[in-house]
Tab-separated table of C-alpha atoms and ligand atoms in Angstrom:
chain	number	residue	atom	x	y	z
A	1	UNK	CA	139.131	181.336	98.445
A	2	UNK	CA	136.365	182.785	96.306
A	3	UNK	CA	137.001	185.683	94.000
A	4	UNK	CA	134.820	188.629	93.120
A	5	UNK	CA	134.742	190.597	89.862
A	6	UNK	CA	132.878	193.902	89.509
A	7	UNK	CA	132.587	195.055	85.917
A	8	UNK	CA	131.962	198.738	85.190
A	9	UNK	CA	130.443	199.085	81.725
A	10	UNK	CA	127.890	200.932	79.606
A	11	UNK	CA	126.717	197.550	78.205
A	12	UNK	CA	126.073	195.136	81.110
A	13	UNK	CA	123.961	192.748	79.026
A	14	UNK	CA	127.022	191.815	76.936
A	15	UNK	CA	128.292	189.736	79.861
A	16	UNK	CA	125.362	187.449	80.636
A	17	UNK	CA	125.879	184.660	78.123
A	18	UNK	CA	129.708	184.352	78.048
A	19	UNK	CA	129.889	184.287	81.854
A	20	UNK	CA	126.724	182.241	82.350
A	21	UNK	CA	127.548	179.161	80.267
A	22	UNK	CA	129.668	176.059	80.732
A	23	UNK	CA	132.664	176.146	83.083
A	24	UNK	CA	132.317	179.774	84.184
A	25	UNK	CA	128.560	179.395	84.619
A	26	UNK	CA	129.132	176.402	86.896
A	27	UNK	CA	131.858	178.236	88.828
A	28	UNK	CA	129.374	181.057	89.492
A	29	UNK	CA	126.673	178.550	90.543
A	30	UNK	CA	129.126	176.861	92.926
A	31	UNK	CA	130.027	180.259	94.424
A	32	UNK	CA	133.706	179.927	93.451
A	33	UNK	CA	133.527	183.209	91.554
A	34	UNK	CA	131.137	186.105	91.946
A	35	UNK	CA	130.525	188.448	89.018
A	36	UNK	CA	128.538	191.668	89.116
A	37	UNK	CA	128.025	194.181	86.322
A	38	UNK	CA	127.549	197.851	87.159
A	39	UNK	CA	126.080	200.218	84.585
A	40	UNK	CA	128.190	203.384	84.663
A	41	UNK	CA	125.172	205.288	83.326
A	42	UNK	CA	123.369	204.694	86.648
A	43	UNK	CA	126.022	206.877	88.321
A	44	UNK	CA	125.548	209.949	86.152
A	45	UNK	CA	123.915	212.829	88.033
A	46	UNK	CA	123.025	214.667	84.836
A	47	UNK	CA	119.593	214.723	83.305
A	48	UNK	CA	119.454	212.154	80.478
A	49	UNK	CA	122.307	210.366	82.325
A	50	UNK	CA	125.072	211.646	80.069
A	51	UNK	CA	128.356	209.695	80.435
A	52	UNK	CA	130.508	211.117	77.617
A	53	UNK	CA	131.569	214.489	76.262
A	54	UNK	CA	133.703	216.031	73.517
A	55	UNK	CA	137.465	216.109	74.136
A	56	UNK	CA	139.124	219.326	75.321
A	57	UNK	CA	141.355	220.571	72.513
A	58	UNK	CA	139.014	219.188	69.897
A	59	UNK	CA	139.317	216.083	67.769
A	60	UNK	CA	137.356	213.013	66.837
A	61	UNK	CA	134.847	211.161	68.990
A	62	UNK	CA	133.816	211.345	72.607
A	63	UNK	CA	135.575	210.786	75.934
A	64	UNK	CA	134.032	209.061	78.962
A	65	UNK	CA	133.480	211.577	81.748
A	66	UNK	CA	135.305	211.241	85.069
A	67	UNK	CA	132.408	211.851	87.534
A	68	UNK	CA	130.136	208.847	86.742
A	69	UNK	CA	133.140	206.476	86.705
A	70	UNK	CA	134.476	207.940	89.976
A	71	UNK	CA	131.107	207.519	91.672
A	72	UNK	CA	130.698	203.968	90.357
A	73	UNK	CA	134.167	202.898	91.536
A	74	UNK	CA	133.689	204.526	94.949
A	75	UNK	CA	130.334	202.786	95.334
A	76	UNK	CA	131.871	199.359	94.587
A	77	UNK	CA	134.886	200.003	96.840
A	78	UNK	CA	132.672	201.035	99.764
A	79	UNK	CA	131.369	197.439	99.842
A	80	UNK	CA	134.809	195.755	99.698
A	81	UNK	CA	137.929	196.143	101.811
A	82	UNK	CA	140.700	195.306	99.325
A	83	UNK	CA	140.078	195.924	95.646
A	84	UNK	CA	142.344	196.261	92.643
A	85	UNK	CA	141.035	198.431	89.783
A	86	UNK	CA	142.020	197.429	86.256
A	87	UNK	CA	141.425	199.448	83.078
A	88	UNK	CA	141.385	197.442	79.838
A	89	UNK	CA	143.252	199.323	77.111
A	90	UNK	CA	145.678	198.635	74.252
A	91	UNK	CA	148.096	200.899	76.162
A	92	UNK	CA	148.233	198.457	79.082
A	93	UNK	CA	150.601	195.675	80.050
A	94	UNK	CA	150.248	192.682	77.693
A	95	UNK	CA	147.998	190.022	79.234
A	96	UNK	CA	149.444	186.520	79.473
A	97	UNK	CA	149.246	183.340	81.549
A	98	UNK	CA	151.661	184.664	84.215
A	99	UNK	CA	149.575	187.812	84.698
A	100	UNK	CA	146.382	185.716	84.855
A	101	UNK	CA	147.962	183.559	87.604
A	102	UNK	CA	149.045	186.622	89.571
A	103	UNK	CA	145.585	188.228	89.369
A	104	UNK	CA	143.967	184.973	90.557
A	105	UNK	CA	145.579	185.569	93.980
A	106	UNK	CA	143.496	188.746	94.464
A	107	UNK	CA	140.132	188.607	96.219
A	108	UNK	CA	138.418	191.450	94.353
A	109	UNK	CA	138.983	192.944	90.913
A	110	UNK	CA	137.171	195.986	89.531
A	111	UNK	CA	137.288	195.896	85.727
A	112	UNK	CA	136.669	199.208	83.981
A	113	UNK	CA	135.478	198.899	80.373
A	114	UNK	CA	135.916	201.968	78.196
A	115	UNK	CA	134.020	202.888	75.037
A	116	UNK	CA	134.528	205.593	72.392
A	117	UNK	CA	137.970	207.261	72.652
A	118	UNK	CA	138.451	205.962	76.200
A	119	UNK	CA	138.282	207.577	79.627
A	120	UNK	CA	139.288	211.030	80.905
A	121	UNK	CA	142.953	210.768	81.945
A	122	UNK	CA	142.068	211.677	85.548
A	123	UNK	CA	140.246	208.330	85.897
A	124	UNK	CA	143.588	206.611	85.362
A	125	UNK	CA	145.481	209.003	87.629
A	126	UNK	CA	143.084	208.722	90.552
A	127	UNK	CA	141.361	205.334	90.373
A	128	UNK	CA	143.214	202.808	88.199
A	129	UNK	CA	145.823	200.511	89.777
A	130	UNK	CA	146.809	198.634	86.626
A	131	UNK	CA	146.219	198.913	82.872
A	132	UNK	CA	146.041	195.684	80.880
A	133	UNK	CA	145.872	194.975	77.123
A	134	UNK	CA	144.671	191.662	75.689
A	135	UNK	CA	146.569	192.237	72.447
A	136	UNK	CA	147.756	194.662	69.805
A	137	UNK	CA	144.460	195.301	68.029
A	138	UNK	CA	141.614	197.741	68.558
A	139	UNK	CA	138.263	196.629	69.977
A	140	UNK	CA	135.066	198.676	70.019
A	141	UNK	CA	135.159	198.598	73.830
A	142	UNK	CA	136.838	197.008	76.833
A	143	UNK	CA	133.989	194.524	77.466
A	144	UNK	CA	135.376	191.616	75.428
A	145	UNK	CA	138.817	192.220	76.951
A	146	UNK	CA	137.312	192.043	80.458
A	147	UNK	CA	135.637	188.730	79.606
A	148	UNK	CA	138.913	187.305	78.296
A	149	UNK	CA	140.624	188.338	81.540
A	150	UNK	CA	137.886	186.862	83.761
A	151	UNK	CA	137.966	183.580	81.818
A	152	UNK	CA	141.747	183.132	81.994
A	153	UNK	CA	141.966	184.229	85.664
A	154	UNK	CA	139.061	182.022	86.793
A	155	UNK	CA	140.751	178.873	85.471
A	156	UNK	CA	143.358	179.308	88.231
A	157	UNK	CA	140.797	179.318	91.035
A	158	UNK	CA	140.721	175.899	92.738
A	159	UNK	CA	137.603	173.913	91.797
A	160	UNK	CA	136.733	175.905	88.664
A	161	UNK	CA	138.176	173.307	86.279
A	162	UNK	CA	136.921	170.376	88.343
A	163	UNK	CA	138.645	168.603	91.174
A	164	UNK	CA	141.148	166.537	89.170
A	165	UNK	CA	142.443	169.267	86.843
A	166	UNK	CA	144.521	172.349	87.454
A	167	UNK	CA	145.415	175.211	85.146
A	168	UNK	CA	149.061	174.582	86.014
A	169	UNK	CA	148.933	171.189	84.328
A	170	UNK	CA	148.122	172.682	80.951
A	171	UNK	CA	151.088	172.515	78.693
A	172	UNK	CA	151.211	176.267	78.194
A	173	UNK	CA	152.354	176.286	81.808
A	174	UNK	CA	155.449	174.445	80.555
A	175	UNK	CA	155.834	176.986	77.728
A	176	UNK	CA	155.049	174.377	75.055
A	177	UNK	CA	152.091	174.191	72.690
A	178	UNK	CA	149.715	171.230	73.096
A	179	UNK	CA	150.340	167.922	71.293
A	180	UNK	CA	147.757	166.730	68.712
A	181	UNK	CA	144.637	165.012	70.078
A	182	UNK	CA	142.488	162.335	68.431
A	183	UNK	CA	139.244	160.550	69.182
A	184	UNK	CA	137.054	158.122	67.241
A	185	UNK	CA	136.766	157.213	64.409
A	186	UNK	CA	140.175	155.614	63.876
A	187	UNK	CA	139.955	156.203	60.120
A	188	UNK	CA	138.334	159.423	58.885
A	189	UNK	CA	138.346	159.636	55.063
A	190	UNK	CA	141.630	157.805	54.883
A	191	UNK	CA	143.308	159.852	57.627
A	192	UNK	CA	144.188	157.560	60.517
A	193	UNK	CA	145.077	158.080	64.153
A	194	UNK	CA	148.817	157.590	64.859
A	195	UNK	CA	149.346	153.890	65.702
A	196	UNK	CA	151.298	154.588	68.890
A	197	UNK	CA	148.141	156.020	70.520
A	198	UNK	CA	146.474	152.600	70.155
A	199	UNK	CA	149.481	150.653	71.420
A	200	UNK	CA	148.629	150.779	75.125
A	201	UNK	CA	152.334	151.507	75.703
A	202	UNK	CA	152.076	154.473	78.052
A	203	UNK	CA	155.733	155.437	78.040
A	204	UNK	CA	155.788	155.342	74.223
A	205	UNK	CA	152.638	157.495	74.156
A	206	UNK	CA	154.147	160.033	76.578
A	207	UNK	CA	157.313	160.204	74.510
A	208	UNK	CA	155.330	160.696	71.259
A	209	UNK	CA	153.220	163.442	72.819
A	210	UNK	CA	156.243	165.256	74.197
A	211	UNK	CA	157.941	165.077	70.807
A	212	UNK	CA	154.852	166.368	68.946
A	213	UNK	CA	154.474	169.209	71.475
A	214	UNK	CA	158.129	170.115	70.898
A	215	UNK	CA	157.711	169.818	67.108
A	216	UNK	CA	154.637	172.052	67.036
A	217	UNK	CA	156.306	174.639	69.266
A	218	UNK	CA	159.506	174.589	67.193
A	219	UNK	CA	157.526	175.175	63.979
A	220	UNK	CA	154.916	177.663	65.175
A	221	UNK	CA	156.361	179.438	68.218
A	222	UNK	CA	160.155	179.037	68.407
A	223	UNK	CA	160.174	182.045	70.779
A	224	UNK	CA	158.520	179.851	73.421
A	225	UNK	CA	161.297	177.238	73.260
A	226	UNK	CA	163.842	179.793	74.443
A	227	UNK	CA	161.910	180.290	77.705
A	228	UNK	CA	161.003	176.609	78.216
A	229	UNK	CA	163.140	174.627	80.611
A	230	UNK	CA	163.950	171.573	78.517
A	231	UNK	CA	165.286	168.285	79.849
A	232	UNK	CA	168.163	166.395	78.266
A	233	UNK	CA	165.615	164.097	76.639
A	234	UNK	CA	163.720	167.110	75.245
A	235	UNK	CA	166.938	168.371	73.658
A	236	UNK	CA	167.542	164.977	72.030
A	237	UNK	CA	163.972	164.973	70.682
A	238	UNK	CA	164.411	168.528	69.349
A	239	UNK	CA	167.598	167.479	67.527
A	240	UNK	CA	165.681	164.620	65.914
A	241	UNK	CA	162.950	167.081	64.873
A	242	UNK	CA	165.422	169.616	63.500
A	243	UNK	CA	167.290	166.929	61.522
A	244	UNK	CA	164.178	165.278	60.100
A	245	UNK	CA	162.899	166.279	56.658
A	246	UNK	CA	159.182	166.478	57.443
A	247	UNK	CA	157.166	169.672	57.515
A	248	UNK	CA	156.847	169.965	61.250
A	249	UNK	CA	153.346	168.571	61.522
A	250	UNK	CA	152.439	165.021	62.530
A	251	UNK	CA	154.246	162.958	59.900
A	252	UNK	CA	152.025	161.600	57.131
A	253	UNK	CA	153.081	158.043	57.935
A	254	UNK	CA	151.430	158.561	61.333
A	255	UNK	CA	148.455	160.870	60.878
A	256	UNK	CA	148.090	160.608	57.123
A	257	UNK	CA	147.139	157.727	54.866
A	258	UNK	CA	146.208	154.660	56.905
A	259	UNK	CA	148.716	151.815	57.030
A	260	UNK	CA	145.759	149.425	56.790
A	261	UNK	CA	142.014	149.719	57.121
A	262	UNK	CA	141.010	149.513	60.757
A	263	UNK	CA	138.169	150.426	63.014
A	264	UNK	CA	139.144	150.511	66.644
A	265	UNK	CA	137.983	152.042	69.872
A	266	UNK	CA	140.409	153.970	72.097
A	267	UNK	CA	141.946	151.436	74.539
A	268	UNK	CA	143.039	154.022	77.073
A	269	UNK	CA	140.542	153.294	79.835
B	1	4HQ	N1	140.005	198.671	73.712
B	1	4HQ	N2	142.947	195.269	75.185
B	1	4HQ	C1	139.408	200.995	73.143
B	1	4HQ	C2	140.906	197.672	73.336
B	1	4HQ	C3	141.566	196.788	74.327
B	1	4HQ	C4	142.600	195.872	74.037
B	1	4HQ	C5	139.464	198.883	75.055
B	1	4HQ	C6	139.469	199.568	72.685
B	1	4HQ	C7	139.391	200.355	75.448
B	1	4HQ	C8	138.562	202.519	74.812
B	1	4HQ	N3	141.341	196.671	75.627
B	1	4HQ	N4	138.726	201.131	74.413
B	1	4HQ	N5	143.188	195.634	72.864
B	1	4HQ	O1	141.182	197.536	72.170
B	1	4HQ	O2	142.168	195.754	76.141
């Protein structure tokens, strides 16, 4: 079930490091994902390989010409039987975890990265299947947006995160923010790790983590709680959180000043 990404860009070298390191780099090495960059400039038939021109009607900046993009897309498609062509633009559908999961079921994505004032409208009309935005801000080009999409989509491909982990297990999948994490040392400048995490009591630890995830979500992203499907126990925990006087972060009795000086290793192995 390997997945292929073809990236159409004027700046192919932007992609080498982000997609070559760490988890994505290993996924490429293992053949789980295949990533190719195509320089749109190579598909210009003009002398000096021109790829942009002034907009009809006048105005600021330059527009990417239709012919080089058309030829590049047709070249990529001629080597693949089922492709979906995506244009990264602030005018597109907002990218999120559900969209990433849906795209991970495709076998081949063509990602078109625009520069300047964007592409000639006929590129969208004739060649683009879907327009996607990674957020309401303006980038200098679609390249970083394409990398964000590839990263989030690749995490759903079996094997990319390692055999024992799946993207579905991440708590965002449950519409909650992550609970706080700690590692050694136990005491850092008087700020200690919550005692429950050293207790070895796994049900107490699970309950604490669930409550802290709920607390963090309630404080920072209450919109997510409306979509989350909460259990009866979750609702009880939320009532406790809402009725407590603390500021919504890990309470200072837990994560703040140490109850007593201690130096301990995690006992969770
Ligand atoms: N741009 N989400 C303008 C973006 C963008 C975004 C890409 C800048 C397209 C022409 N892309 N170019 N936000 O800001 O995807």
